[in-house]
One Martini backbone bead per residue (centre of mass of N, CA, C, O) as a GRO file, in nm:
protein
  511
    1MET     BB    1   0.102   0.031   0.030
    2THR     BB    2   0.072   0.350  -0.015
    3HIS     BB    3   0.059   0.680   0.098
    4GLN     BB    4  -0.191   0.740  -0.049
    5ASP     BB    5  -0.365   0.495   0.029
    6LEU     BB    6  -0.355   0.560   0.352
    7THR     BB    7  -0.574   0.821   0.309
    8THR     BB    8  -0.833   0.617   0.266
    9LEU     BB    9  -0.848   0.511   0.514
   10ASN     BB   10  -0.975   0.445   0.806
   11THR     BB   11  -0.906   0.636   1.079
   12LYS     BB   12  -1.015   0.386   1.274
   13GLY     BB   13  -0.987   0.137   1.122
   14ASP     BB   14  -0.937  -0.203   1.112
   15TYR     BB   15  -1.081  -0.538   1.121
   16TYR     BB   16  -0.945  -0.860   1.202
   17ALA     BB   17  -0.977  -1.219   1.153
   18ALA     BB   18  -0.852  -1.548   1.300
   19VAL     BB   19  -0.923  -1.898   1.258
   20ASP     BB   20  -0.780  -2.192   1.423
   21LEU     BB   21  -0.833  -2.534   1.363
   22GLY     BB   22  -0.685  -2.746   1.559
   23SER     BB   23  -0.585  -3.047   1.709
   24ASN     BB   24  -0.576  -2.918   2.002
   25SER     BB   25  -0.652  -2.624   1.919
   26PHE     BB   26  -0.856  -2.314   1.937
   27HIS     BB   27  -0.804  -1.995   1.754
   28LEU     BB   28  -0.846  -1.641   1.820
   29VAL     BB   29  -0.770  -1.349   1.623
   30VAL     BB   30  -0.751  -0.986   1.677
   31VAL     BB   31  -0.728  -0.696   1.467
   32HIS     BB   32  -0.584  -0.367   1.435
   33VAL     BB   33  -0.582  -0.150   1.150
   34ILE     BB   34  -0.366   0.162   1.132
   35HIS     BB   35  -0.173   0.274   0.927
   36GLY     BB   36  -0.020  -0.033   0.910
   37ASN     BB   37  -0.084  -0.094   1.183
   38VAL     BB   38  -0.059  -0.385   1.408
   39GLN     BB   39  -0.308  -0.466   1.662
   40ILE     BB   40  -0.363  -0.667   1.909
   41VAL     BB   41  -0.672  -0.735   2.091
   42SER     BB   42  -0.736  -1.048   2.059
   43LYS     BB   43  -0.733  -1.365   2.236
   44VAL     BB   44  -0.843  -1.717   2.179
   45LYS     BB   45  -0.787  -2.028   2.379
   46GLN     BB   46  -0.889  -2.367   2.316
   47LYS     BB   47  -0.912  -2.676   2.429
   48VAL     BB   48  -1.012  -2.977   2.226
   49ARG     BB   49  -0.864  -3.220   2.115
   50LEU     BB   50  -0.954  -3.353   1.827
   51ALA     BB   51  -0.723  -3.583   1.783
   52ALA     BB   52  -0.861  -3.775   2.001
   53GLY     BB   53  -1.118  -3.865   1.814
   54LEU     BB   54  -0.937  -4.057   1.642
   55ASP     BB   55  -0.951  -4.339   1.508
   56ALA     BB   56  -0.806  -4.597   1.318
   57HIS     BB   57  -1.022  -4.484   1.082
   58ASN     BB   58  -1.049  -4.161   1.101
   59HIS     BB   59  -1.279  -4.122   1.303
   60LEU     BB   60  -1.487  -3.876   1.442
   61ASP     BB   61  -1.603  -3.819   1.742
   62GLN     BB   62  -1.887  -3.692   1.887
   63LEU     BB   63  -1.727  -3.561   2.133
   64ALA     BB   64  -1.527  -3.389   1.963
   65ILE     BB   65  -1.739  -3.250   1.785
   66GLU     BB   66  -1.869  -3.097   2.034
   67ARG     BB   67  -1.630  -2.942   2.138
   68GLY     BB   68  -1.591  -2.760   1.891
   69TRP     BB   69  -1.870  -2.630   1.865
   70GLN     BB   70  -1.876  -2.486   2.130
   71CYS     BB   71  -1.639  -2.307   2.073
   72LEU     BB   72  -1.755  -2.165   1.831
   73THR     BB   73  -1.984  -2.031   1.953
   74ARG     BB   74  -1.783  -1.814   2.114
   75PHE     BB   75  -1.647  -1.709   1.862
   76ALA     BB   76  -1.909  -1.591   1.700
   77ASP     BB   77  -1.955  -1.354   1.899
   78ARG     BB   78  -1.680  -1.205   1.823
   79LEU     BB   79  -1.754  -1.193   1.487
   80GLN     BB   80  -1.999  -1.004   1.451
   81ASN     BB   81  -1.824  -0.698   1.392
   82ILE     BB   82  -1.680  -0.835   1.149
   83PRO     BB   83  -1.602  -0.823   0.842
   84LYS     BB   84  -1.614  -1.087   0.639
   85GLU     BB   85  -1.379  -1.018   0.457
   86ASN     BB   86  -1.201  -1.005   0.756
   87ILE     BB   87  -1.225  -1.339   0.747
   88LYS     BB   88  -1.056  -1.631   0.845
   89ILE     BB   89  -1.112  -1.998   0.831
   90VAL     BB   90  -0.901  -2.279   0.944
   91ALA     BB   91  -0.807  -2.613   0.888
   92THR     BB   92  -0.626  -2.909   0.971
   93ALA     BB   93  -0.518  -3.220   1.006
   94THR     BB   94  -0.769  -3.358   1.137
   95LEU     BB   95  -0.957  -3.263   0.894
   96ARG     BB   96  -0.790  -3.411   0.674
   97LEU     BB   97  -0.831  -3.707   0.801
   98ALA     BB   98  -1.120  -3.715   0.837
   99THR     BB   99  -1.415  -3.887   0.722
  100ASN     BB  100  -1.616  -3.680   0.877
  101ALA     BB  101  -1.567  -3.370   0.807
  102GLU     BB  102  -1.831  -3.257   0.697
  103ASP     BB  103  -2.004  -3.257   0.950
  104PHE     BB  104  -1.842  -3.057   1.099
  105VAL     BB  105  -1.841  -2.827   0.901
  106ARG     BB  106  -2.136  -2.761   0.844
  107GLU     BB  107  -2.210  -2.677   1.153
  108ALA     BB  108  -1.981  -2.464   1.169
  109GLU     BB  109  -2.092  -2.270   0.923
  110THR     BB  110  -2.327  -2.207   1.088
  111ILE     BB  111  -2.230  -2.082   1.343
  112LEU     BB  112  -2.007  -1.865   1.187
  113LYS     BB  113  -2.117  -1.763   0.909
  114HIS     BB  114  -1.862  -1.913   0.763
  115LYS     BB  115  -1.620  -2.007   0.576
  116LEU     BB  116  -1.444  -2.329   0.568
  117HIS     BB  117  -1.085  -2.407   0.551
  118ILE     BB  118  -0.923  -2.694   0.425
  119ILE     BB  119  -0.586  -2.716   0.469
  120SER     BB  120  -0.286  -2.804   0.371
  121GLY     BB  121   0.007  -2.875   0.472
  122GLU     BB  122   0.168  -2.670   0.298
  123GLU     BB  123   0.001  -2.425   0.353
  124GLU     BB  124   0.021  -2.415   0.635
  125ALA     BB  125   0.347  -2.376   0.624
  126ALA     BB  126   0.332  -2.103   0.471
  127GLU     BB  127   0.166  -1.944   0.671
  128ILE     BB  128   0.359  -1.972   0.902
  129TYR     BB  129   0.599  -1.847   0.791
  130ARG     BB  130   0.455  -1.565   0.750
  131GLY     BB  131   0.414  -1.525   1.050
  132VAL     BB  132   0.711  -1.515   1.114
  133ALA     BB  133   0.832  -1.315   0.924
  134TYR     BB  134   0.651  -1.064   1.034
  135THR     BB  135   0.726  -1.118   1.374
  136SER     BB  136   1.039  -1.175   1.312
  137THR     BB  137   1.387  -1.228   1.345
  138THR     BB  138   1.561  -1.253   1.033
  139SER     BB  139   1.856  -1.438   0.906
  140GLY     BB  140   1.844  -1.563   0.617
  141ASN     BB  141   1.815  -1.875   0.661
  142THR     BB  142   1.514  -2.035   0.785
  143LEU     BB  143   1.398  -2.246   1.043
  144VAL     BB  144   1.070  -2.385   1.065
  145ILE     BB  145   0.869  -2.494   1.360
  146ASP     BB  146   0.553  -2.684   1.392
  147ILE     BB  147   0.401  -2.823   1.667
  148GLY     BB  148   0.123  -3.025   1.655
  149GLY     BB  149  -0.130  -3.243   1.706
  150ALA     BB  150  -0.113  -3.393   1.394
  151SER     BB  151   0.121  -3.218   1.304
  152THR     BB  152   0.434  -3.111   1.118
  153GLU     BB  153   0.595  -2.830   1.045
  154VAL     BB  154   0.852  -2.752   0.772
  155VAL     BB  155   1.068  -2.468   0.714
  156VAL     BB  156   1.253  -2.293   0.446
  157GLY     BB  157   1.340  -1.939   0.461
  158ARG     BB  158   1.354  -1.616   0.307
  159ASP     BB  159   1.234  -1.370   0.451
  160MET     BB  160   0.933  -1.402   0.302
  161GLN     BB  161   1.014  -1.696   0.153
  162PRO     BB  162   0.938  -1.985   0.086
  163LEU     BB  163   1.131  -2.274  -0.010
  164HIS     BB  164   1.066  -2.526   0.202
  165VAL     BB  165   0.804  -2.782   0.238
  166HIS     BB  166   0.663  -2.974   0.526
  167SER     BB  167   0.434  -3.220   0.628
  168PHE     BB  168   0.401  -3.414   0.916
  169ASN     BB  169   0.274  -3.731   1.049
  170MET     BB  170   0.296  -3.557   1.346
  171GLY     BB  171   0.177  -3.525   1.703
  172CYS     BB  172   0.124  -3.458   2.027
  173VAL     BB  173  -0.134  -3.629   2.042
  174THR     BB  174  -0.093  -3.887   1.859
  175PHE     BB  175   0.154  -3.965   2.021
  176MET     BB  176   0.049  -4.002   2.293
  177GLN     BB  177  -0.140  -4.230   2.237
  178HIS     BB  178   0.082  -4.431   2.075
  179TYR     BB  179   0.341  -4.405   2.321
  180PHE     BB  180   0.170  -4.298   2.588
  181GLU     BB  181   0.004  -4.527   2.738
  182HIS     BB  182  -0.163  -4.425   2.999
  183GLY     BB  183   0.090  -4.206   3.078
  184HIS     BB  184   0.354  -4.355   3.044
  185LEU     BB  185   0.699  -4.285   3.156
  186THR     BB  186   0.967  -4.407   2.942
  187GLU     BB  187   1.230  -4.491   2.775
  188ASP     BB  188   1.093  -4.652   2.574
  189ASN     BB  189   0.865  -4.460   2.489
  190PHE     BB  190   1.058  -4.239   2.369
  191ASN     BB  191   1.224  -4.395   2.176
  192LEU     BB  192   0.971  -4.474   1.990
  193ALA     BB  193   0.911  -4.185   1.929
  194ILE     BB  194   1.173  -4.080   1.819
  195ASN     BB  195   1.192  -4.306   1.595
  196ALA     BB  196   0.931  -4.222   1.448
  197ALA     BB  197   1.015  -3.936   1.388
  198LYS     BB  198   1.274  -4.024   1.218
  199THR     BB  199   1.131  -4.180   0.992
  200GLU     BB  200   0.959  -3.946   0.882
  201ILE     BB  201   1.223  -3.750   0.830
  202GLU     BB  202   1.464  -3.907   0.684
  203GLN     BB  203   1.362  -3.834   0.359
  204HIS     BB  204   1.391  -3.499   0.428
  205VAL     BB  205   1.684  -3.398   0.520
  206HIS     BB  206   1.828  -3.306   0.272
  207ALA     BB  207   1.655  -3.088   0.169
  208PHE     BB  208   1.723  -2.898   0.428
  209LYS     BB  209   2.021  -2.892   0.452
  210CYS     BB  210   2.077  -2.767   0.163
  211PHE     BB  211   1.996  -2.458   0.295
  212ASP     BB  212   2.176  -2.355   0.496
  213TRP     BB  213   2.101  -2.239   0.781
  214GLN     BB  214   2.108  -1.972   1.041
  215GLN     BB  215   1.830  -2.039   1.169
  216ALA     BB  216   1.594  -2.138   1.449
  217LEU     BB  217   1.228  -2.154   1.469
  218GLY     BB  218   0.971  -2.179   1.713
  219ALA     BB  219   0.625  -2.232   1.681
  220SER     BB  220   0.502  -2.262   1.943
  221GLY     BB  221   0.433  -2.484   2.162
  222THR     BB  222   0.690  -2.663   2.263
  223PRO     BB  223   0.906  -2.442   2.247
  224GLN     BB  224   0.727  -2.240   2.419
  225ALA     BB  225   0.749  -2.429   2.672
  226ILE     BB  226   1.057  -2.447   2.704
  227THR     BB  227   1.111  -2.146   2.750
  228ASP     BB  228   0.917  -2.111   2.990
  229ILE     BB  229   1.107  -2.288   3.170
  230LEU     BB  230   1.396  -2.140   3.128
  231ILE     BB  231   1.273  -1.877   3.258
  232GLN     BB  232   1.173  -1.992   3.524
  233GLN     BB  233   1.495  -2.113   3.572
  234GLY     BB  234   1.700  -1.890   3.485
  235ILE     BB  235   1.748  -1.953   3.162
  236ARG     BB  236   1.941  -1.732   2.933
  237ASP     BB  237   1.850  -1.938   2.666
  238GLU     BB  238   1.850  -2.134   2.420
  239ILE     BB  239   1.760  -2.396   2.264
  240LYS     BB  240   1.887  -2.719   2.357
  241LEU     BB  241   1.950  -3.043   2.364
  242ASN     BB  242   2.043  -3.081   2.661
  243TYR     BB  243   1.757  -2.965   2.762
  244LEU     BB  244   1.600  -3.178   2.649
  245TYR     BB  245   1.725  -3.421   2.804
  246GLN     BB  246   1.666  -3.311   3.078
  247LEU     BB  247   1.347  -3.325   3.046
  248LYS     BB  248   1.310  -3.625   2.981
  249SER     BB  249   1.427  -3.715   3.254
  250GLN     BB  250   1.201  -3.585   3.418
  251CYS     BB  251   0.973  -3.746   3.308
  252ILE     BB  252   1.057  -4.031   3.374
  253GLU     BB  253   1.073  -3.972   3.687
  254ALA     BB  254   0.766  -3.946   3.700
  255LEU     BB  255   0.633  -4.198   3.520
  256HIS     BB  256   0.367  -4.008   3.505
  257ILE     BB  257   0.168  -3.768   3.406
  258ASP     BB  258   0.017  -3.693   3.684
  259ALA     BB  259   0.353  -3.646   3.809
  260LEU     BB  260   0.408  -3.409   3.630
  261ASN     BB  261   0.665  -3.142   3.757
  262ILE     BB  262   0.742  -2.862   3.613
  263ASP     BB  263   0.899  -2.569   3.607
  264GLY     BB  264   0.710  -2.380   3.396
  265LEU     BB  265   0.468  -2.592   3.327
  266ALA     BB  266   0.178  -2.569   3.193
  267GLU     BB  267  -0.101  -2.742   3.263
  268SER     BB  268  -0.222  -2.734   2.967
  269ARG     BB  269   0.063  -2.901   2.860
  270ARG     BB  270   0.144  -3.152   3.029
  271VAL     BB  271   0.005  -3.402   2.841
  272ILE     BB  272   0.167  -3.300   2.571
  273PHE     BB  273   0.473  -3.288   2.624
  274PRO     BB  274   0.644  -3.549   2.587
  275SER     BB  275   0.560  -3.578   2.277
  276GLY     BB  276   0.694  -3.285   2.184
  277LEU     BB  277   0.960  -3.351   2.273
  278ALA     BB  278   1.022  -3.607   2.099
  279ILE     BB  279   1.001  -3.470   1.837
  280LEU     BB  280   1.214  -3.242   1.881
  281ILE     BB  281   1.454  -3.441   1.917
  282ALA     BB  282   1.445  -3.555   1.631
  283LEU     BB  283   1.480  -3.295   1.479
  284PHE     BB  284   1.752  -3.208   1.608
  285GLU     BB  285   1.911  -3.471   1.526
  286SER     BB  286   1.847  -3.491   1.210
  287LEU     BB  287   1.911  -3.166   1.154
  288ASN     BB  288   2.112  -3.050   1.336
  289ILE     BB  289   2.038  -2.860   1.582
  290GLN     BB  290   2.160  -2.626   1.788
  291THR     BB  291   1.953  -2.390   1.791
  292MET     BB  292   1.652  -2.219   1.942
  293ASN     BB  293   1.389  -1.995   1.889
  294ILE     BB  294   1.114  -1.783   1.930
  295ALA     BB  295   0.862  -1.690   1.769
  296GLY     BB  296   0.607  -1.445   1.719
  297GLY     BB  297   0.460  -1.630   1.501
  298ALA     BB  298   0.204  -1.798   1.289
  299LEU     BB  299  -0.078  -1.902   1.164
  300ARG     BB  300  -0.258  -1.663   1.250
  301GLU     BB  301  -0.070  -1.444   1.143
  302GLY     BB  302  -0.061  -1.538   0.849
  303ILE     BB  303  -0.348  -1.496   0.770
  304ILE     BB  304  -0.361  -1.198   0.834
  305TYR     BB  305  -0.116  -1.106   0.634
  306GLY     BB  306  -0.265  -1.210   0.398
  307MET     BB  307  -0.506  -1.002   0.428
  308LEU     BB  308  -0.247  -0.782   0.399
  309ASP     BB  309  -0.074  -0.753   0.117
  310ASN     BB  310  -0.156  -0.445   0.046
  311GLN     BB  311   0.045  -0.386   0.279
  312THR     BB  312   0.297  -0.215   0.439
  313LEU     BB  313   0.454  -0.480   0.653
  314THR     BB  314   0.769  -0.571   0.662
  315ASP     BB  315   0.877  -0.413   0.944
  316ARG     BB  316   0.821  -0.503   1.271
  317ARG     BB  317   1.044  -0.361   1.428
  318SER     BB  318   0.967  -0.072   1.358
  319GLN     BB  319   0.678  -0.066   1.450
  320THR     BB  320   0.769  -0.125   1.744
  321ILE     BB  321   0.945   0.132   1.799
  322HIS     BB  322   0.749   0.354   1.715
  323ALA     BB  323   0.513   0.293   1.906
  324CYS     BB  324   0.701   0.334   2.171
  325ILE     BB  325   0.773   0.628   2.115
  326LEU     BB  326   0.453   0.724   2.137
  327LYS     BB  327   0.372   0.602   2.400
  328TYR     BB  328   0.667   0.717   2.567
  329HIS     BB  329   0.779   0.993   2.485
  330ILE     BB  330   1.021   0.980   2.303
  331ASP     BB  331   1.317   1.118   2.195
  332GLU     BB  332   1.378   1.062   1.868
  333GLN     BB  333   1.640   1.240   1.805
  334GLN     BB  334   1.807   1.112   2.024
  335ALA     BB  335   1.765   0.812   1.979
  336GLU     BB  336   1.922   0.827   1.695
  337SER     BB  337   2.191   0.943   1.777
  338VAL     BB  338   2.269   0.692   1.964
  339THR     BB  339   2.230   0.483   1.760
  340THR     BB  340   2.425   0.580   1.550
  341THR     BB  341   2.671   0.556   1.730
  342ALA     BB  342   2.640   0.271   1.814
  343ILE     BB  343   2.680   0.146   1.532
  344GLU     BB  344   2.963   0.259   1.480
  345LEU     BB  345   3.085   0.118   1.701
  346PHE     BB  346   3.000  -0.173   1.637
  347LYS     BB  347   3.160  -0.212   1.383
  348GLN     BB  348   3.445  -0.215   1.560
  349ILE     BB  349   3.344  -0.493   1.722
  350ASN     BB  350   3.211  -0.732   1.557
  351GLN     BB  351   3.438  -0.950   1.529
  352ARG     BB  352   3.447  -0.994   1.871
  353LEU     BB  353   3.228  -1.145   1.869
  354ALA     BB  354   3.046  -1.417   1.911
  355ASP     BB  355   2.891  -1.690   1.783
  356THR     BB  356   2.564  -1.590   1.738
  357ILE     BB  357   2.193  -1.550   1.698
  358LEU     BB  358   2.112  -1.271   1.843
  359ASP     BB  359   2.173  -1.009   1.698
  360GLY     BB  360   2.348  -0.749   1.802
  361GLN     BB  361   2.239  -0.509   1.645
  362ASN     BB  362   1.921  -0.520   1.676
  363ILE     BB  363   1.951  -0.510   1.982
  364LEU     BB  364   2.098  -0.222   2.005
  365TYR     BB  365   1.908  -0.074   1.850
  366ALA     BB  366   1.668  -0.105   2.048
  367ALA     BB  367   1.801   0.001   2.302
  368ALA     BB  368   1.877   0.282   2.187
  369MET     BB  369   1.589   0.384   2.111
  370LEU     BB  370   1.471   0.291   2.433
  371HIS     BB  371   1.662   0.408   2.692
  372GLU     BB  372   1.420   0.638   2.748
  373ILE     BB  373   1.145   0.491   2.845
  374GLY     BB  374   1.155   0.561   3.170
  375LEU     BB  375   1.109   0.890   3.149
  376HIS     BB  376   0.792   0.848   3.178
  377ILE     BB  377   0.828   0.842   3.502
  378GLU     BB  378   1.152   0.908   3.560
  379PHE     BB  379   1.495   0.991   3.600
  380LYS     BB  380   1.680   0.853   3.814
  381GLU     BB  381   1.542   0.535   3.754
  382GLN     BB  382   1.502   0.490   3.421
  383HIS     BB  383   1.639   0.222   3.384
  384LEU     BB  384   1.453   0.046   3.566
  385HIS     BB  385   1.188   0.136   3.422
  386GLY     BB  386   1.274   0.028   3.152
  387ALA     BB  387   1.316  -0.267   3.208
  388TYR     BB  388   1.039  -0.325   3.310
  389ILE     BB  389   0.865  -0.236   3.036
  390LEU     BB  390   1.031  -0.442   2.845
  391ARG     BB  391   0.951  -0.700   3.012
  392TYR     BB  392   0.607  -0.665   2.966
  393ILE     BB  393   0.600  -0.595   2.694
  394ASP     BB  394   0.530  -0.610   2.353
  395LEU     BB  395   0.798  -0.705   2.093
  396PRO     BB  396   0.767  -0.741   1.803
  397GLY     BB  397   1.025  -0.911   1.631
  398TYR     BB  398   1.122  -1.040   1.921
  399THR     BB  399   1.239  -1.257   2.100
  400LYS     BB  400   1.258  -1.344   2.432
  401LEU     BB  401   1.576  -1.314   2.441
  402GLN     BB  402   1.591  -1.043   2.308
  403LYS     BB  403   1.417  -0.892   2.514
  404GLN     BB  404   1.598  -0.941   2.750
  405CYS     BB  405   1.852  -0.791   2.632
  406ILE     BB  406   1.727  -0.513   2.597
  407SER     BB  407   1.666  -0.475   2.901
  408ASP     BB  408   1.934  -0.511   3.030
  409LEU     BB  409   2.057  -0.275   2.880
  410VAL     BB  410   1.885  -0.061   2.981
  411LYS     BB  411   1.946  -0.133   3.290
  412TYR     BB  412   2.286  -0.062   3.236
  413HIS     BB  413   2.331   0.223   3.071
  414ARG     BB  414   2.361   0.330   3.382
  415SER     BB  415   2.543   0.357   3.623
  416ASP     BB  416   2.607   0.112   3.787
  417ILE     BB  417   2.746  -0.211   3.777
  418PRO     BB  418   2.697  -0.500   3.874
  419GLU     BB  419   2.870  -0.810   3.965
  420ASP     BB  420   2.577  -0.971   3.860
  421ALA     BB  421   2.584  -0.882   3.586
  422LEU     BB  422   2.458  -1.108   3.349
  423GLN     BB  423   2.485  -1.404   3.486
  424ASP     BB  424   2.233  -1.574   3.344
  425TYR     BB  425   2.418  -1.606   3.109
  426PRO     BB  426   2.579  -1.744   2.909
  427LYS     BB  427   2.894  -1.678   2.833
  428GLU     BB  428   2.889  -1.586   2.546
  429VAL     BB  429   2.654  -1.393   2.577
  430ARG     BB  430   2.776  -1.220   2.811
  431THR     BB  431   3.012  -1.119   2.636
  432ASN     BB  432   2.838  -0.964   2.428
  433MET     BB  433   2.663  -0.781   2.636
  434LEU     BB  434   2.901  -0.624   2.738
  435GLN     BB  435   2.990  -0.512   2.452
  436LEU     BB  436   2.681  -0.367   2.431
  437LEU     BB  437   2.693  -0.202   2.674
  438ARG     BB  438   2.949  -0.009   2.617
  439VAL     BB  439   2.837   0.110   2.377
  440LEU     BB  440   2.577   0.231   2.478
  441ARG     BB  441   2.724   0.412   2.707
  442LEU     BB  442   2.900   0.566   2.507
  443ALA     BB  443   2.665   0.686   2.321
  444VAL     BB  444   2.532   0.840   2.565
  445VAL     BB  445   2.771   1.025   2.640
  446LEU     BB  446   2.832   1.159   2.380
  447ASN     BB  447   2.500   1.263   2.381
  448ILE     BB  448   2.440   1.441   2.648
  449LYS     BB  449   2.371   1.728   2.516
  450ARG     BB  450   2.139   1.707   2.289
  451THR     BB  451   2.254   1.821   1.980
  452GLN     BB  452   2.277   1.629   1.723
  453ASP     BB  453   2.581   1.574   1.657
  454LYS     BB  454   2.747   1.435   1.371
  455SER     BB  455   3.038   1.427   1.451
  456ILE     BB  456   3.025   1.190   1.673
  457TYR     BB  457   3.032   0.943   1.465
  458ASN     BB  458   3.362   1.014   1.394
  459ILE     BB  459   3.554   1.061   1.673
  460ALA     BB  460   3.526   0.751   1.780
  461HIS     BB  461   3.794   0.492   1.868
  462ILE     BB  462   3.840   0.142   1.894
  463GLN     BB  463   4.038  -0.053   2.099
  464ILE     BB  464   4.112  -0.426   2.171
  465SER     BB  465   4.232  -0.624   2.319
  466GLU     BB  466   4.345  -0.993   2.349
  467ASP     BB  467   4.180  -1.002   2.619
  468ALA     BB  468   3.886  -1.177   2.650
  469GLU     BB  469   3.815  -1.174   2.954
  470THR     BB  470   3.955  -0.863   2.998
  471PRO     BB  471   3.885  -0.631   2.798
  472VAL     BB  472   4.062  -0.359   2.662
  473TRP     BB  473   3.970  -0.008   2.636
  474ASN     BB  474   4.077   0.220   2.347
  475VAL     BB  475   3.953   0.550   2.328
  476SER     BB  476   3.967   0.756   2.054
  477ILE     BB  477   3.956   1.129   2.073
  478GLU     BB  478   3.937   1.418   1.975
  479LYS     BB  479   4.079   1.695   2.108
  480CYS     BB  480   3.911   1.927   2.003
  481TRP     BB  481   3.613   1.806   2.081
  482ILE     BB  482   3.673   1.812   2.382
  483ALA     BB  483   3.735   2.105   2.428
  484GLU     BB  484   3.417   2.167   2.335
  485ASN     BB  485   3.332   1.910   2.569
  486LYS     BB  486   3.329   1.912   2.900
  487LEU     BB  487   3.097   1.737   2.963
  488VAL     BB  488   3.193   1.484   2.831
  489GLU     BB  489   3.431   1.446   2.965
  490THR     BB  490   3.332   1.416   3.251
  491GLU     BB  491   3.165   1.163   3.184
  492LEU     BB  492   3.425   0.991   3.079
  493ALA     BB  493   3.547   0.973   3.342
  494ASN     BB  494   3.323   0.855   3.492
  495GLU     BB  495   3.295   0.596   3.313
  496THR     BB  496   3.582   0.488   3.389
  497TRP     BB  497   3.529   0.447   3.693
  498LEU     BB  498   3.270   0.242   3.639
  499MET     BB  499   3.442   0.032   3.487
  500HIS     BB  500   3.649  -0.020   3.723
  501LYS     BB  501   3.438  -0.108   3.943
  502ALA     BB  502   3.361  -0.343   3.706
  503LYS     BB  503   3.635  -0.468   3.608
  504GLN     BB  504   3.686  -0.266   3.394
  505THR     BB  505   3.872  -0.116   3.094
  506LEU     BB  506   3.893   0.247   3.021
  507ASN     BB  507   4.063   0.419   2.766
  508LEU     BB  508   4.161   0.764   2.703
  509VAL     BB  509   4.243   0.906   2.381
  510GLN     BB  510   4.396   1.177   2.270
  511TYR     BB  511   4.448   1.346   1.908
   0.00000   0.00000   0.00000
């Protein structure tokens, strides 16, 4: 949509709704679109476990059908005031498989007063990728995995385009029934489930590996549950195979699903968690996945953005930052000055950062643009207020781990750095975070006069010693510029002292 087209939009915006009849849960999401900005205003999720109603001949039993219809009755009430052309309703694996799907669909369309589309596995995978691409940080080729109730979609894509998609006939509800009969959690049951998943994956492994992806993202479901567990347990890290093995051991120790009690695991997810975990382990092992982060969206978001294809919504991160600037009355010119300085300094140290997929430049960009978000509350402890705000607000376009990183950079961007700062991160991530933090603090100090002086961007040059454990930063700054900016000189001296207190070394060299 062009700028001229935007002026023809209803100034009050438009509402859109997507309904996803999944094999485990039914979902409804409603968004408000105004001037190209997409705001989620309502989300409804209900466990229906439709797949649990499939028998050996793929006939859907009446009890499962009734559960689905009851849920749709509630959804129908929410859809009443949304234009029909702005609503899309899709069904996935269970209704693809069910021999009596037409019986369910006929009544469902009567309840919803709207057409219901049963989409293929490939269509579902493509929609999932679109939802991920619009709402998440992607870099190069990206592997996306969504473990559903009766199927698992795996996609490799680049930017907004899915390159290779496949829908596997395995899901957390169907695997729970087949491999964890009566809720028993044993080593043998896990091995059976993992091997069955690997058999499904095996003939497609090469097709995915040949794309050489740069990052893996999990879309909702089991990866989301695992991330919640890691966060609850104070582990600020990406999903890794050793964490999956640890969770598998905890499941086996419980012996039975009724006794499964993992800190951070939602009760609504408990019953199907072991089966989803088994599938994810198989995917990690078969595709040689090193780390995985959580995507910002999935199928529902893909459906929504599919209806908005005529609008310019390609950079979710920019929308997020701009919305925060407006909402929290951030001085945009000052934010841009600090950000430009920070990115210029970042380019000087980029080669020294550890190899992770956290996307340091985008994290630094967000933290720099939003570092004064806490001023919305008050000045003295603005950094603490800012960190609190960023911890609890939604930041579409950033993963949960990236959001934590942004919040922590803002938390420590001024004043003292406590000895235990950033200790919750794994070593290589903490090393990167400390480097990004020093860049942000230096950029803030250099712009402390709030003059938007563009000469600042080129006056500071960083040299870092070879000691990786306690790197020494030698920052060279033009002598004539320092002479004209005594306030900055004073603040740089103070920053040198604060770094010394934090057992870090910052040397200022005038040339």
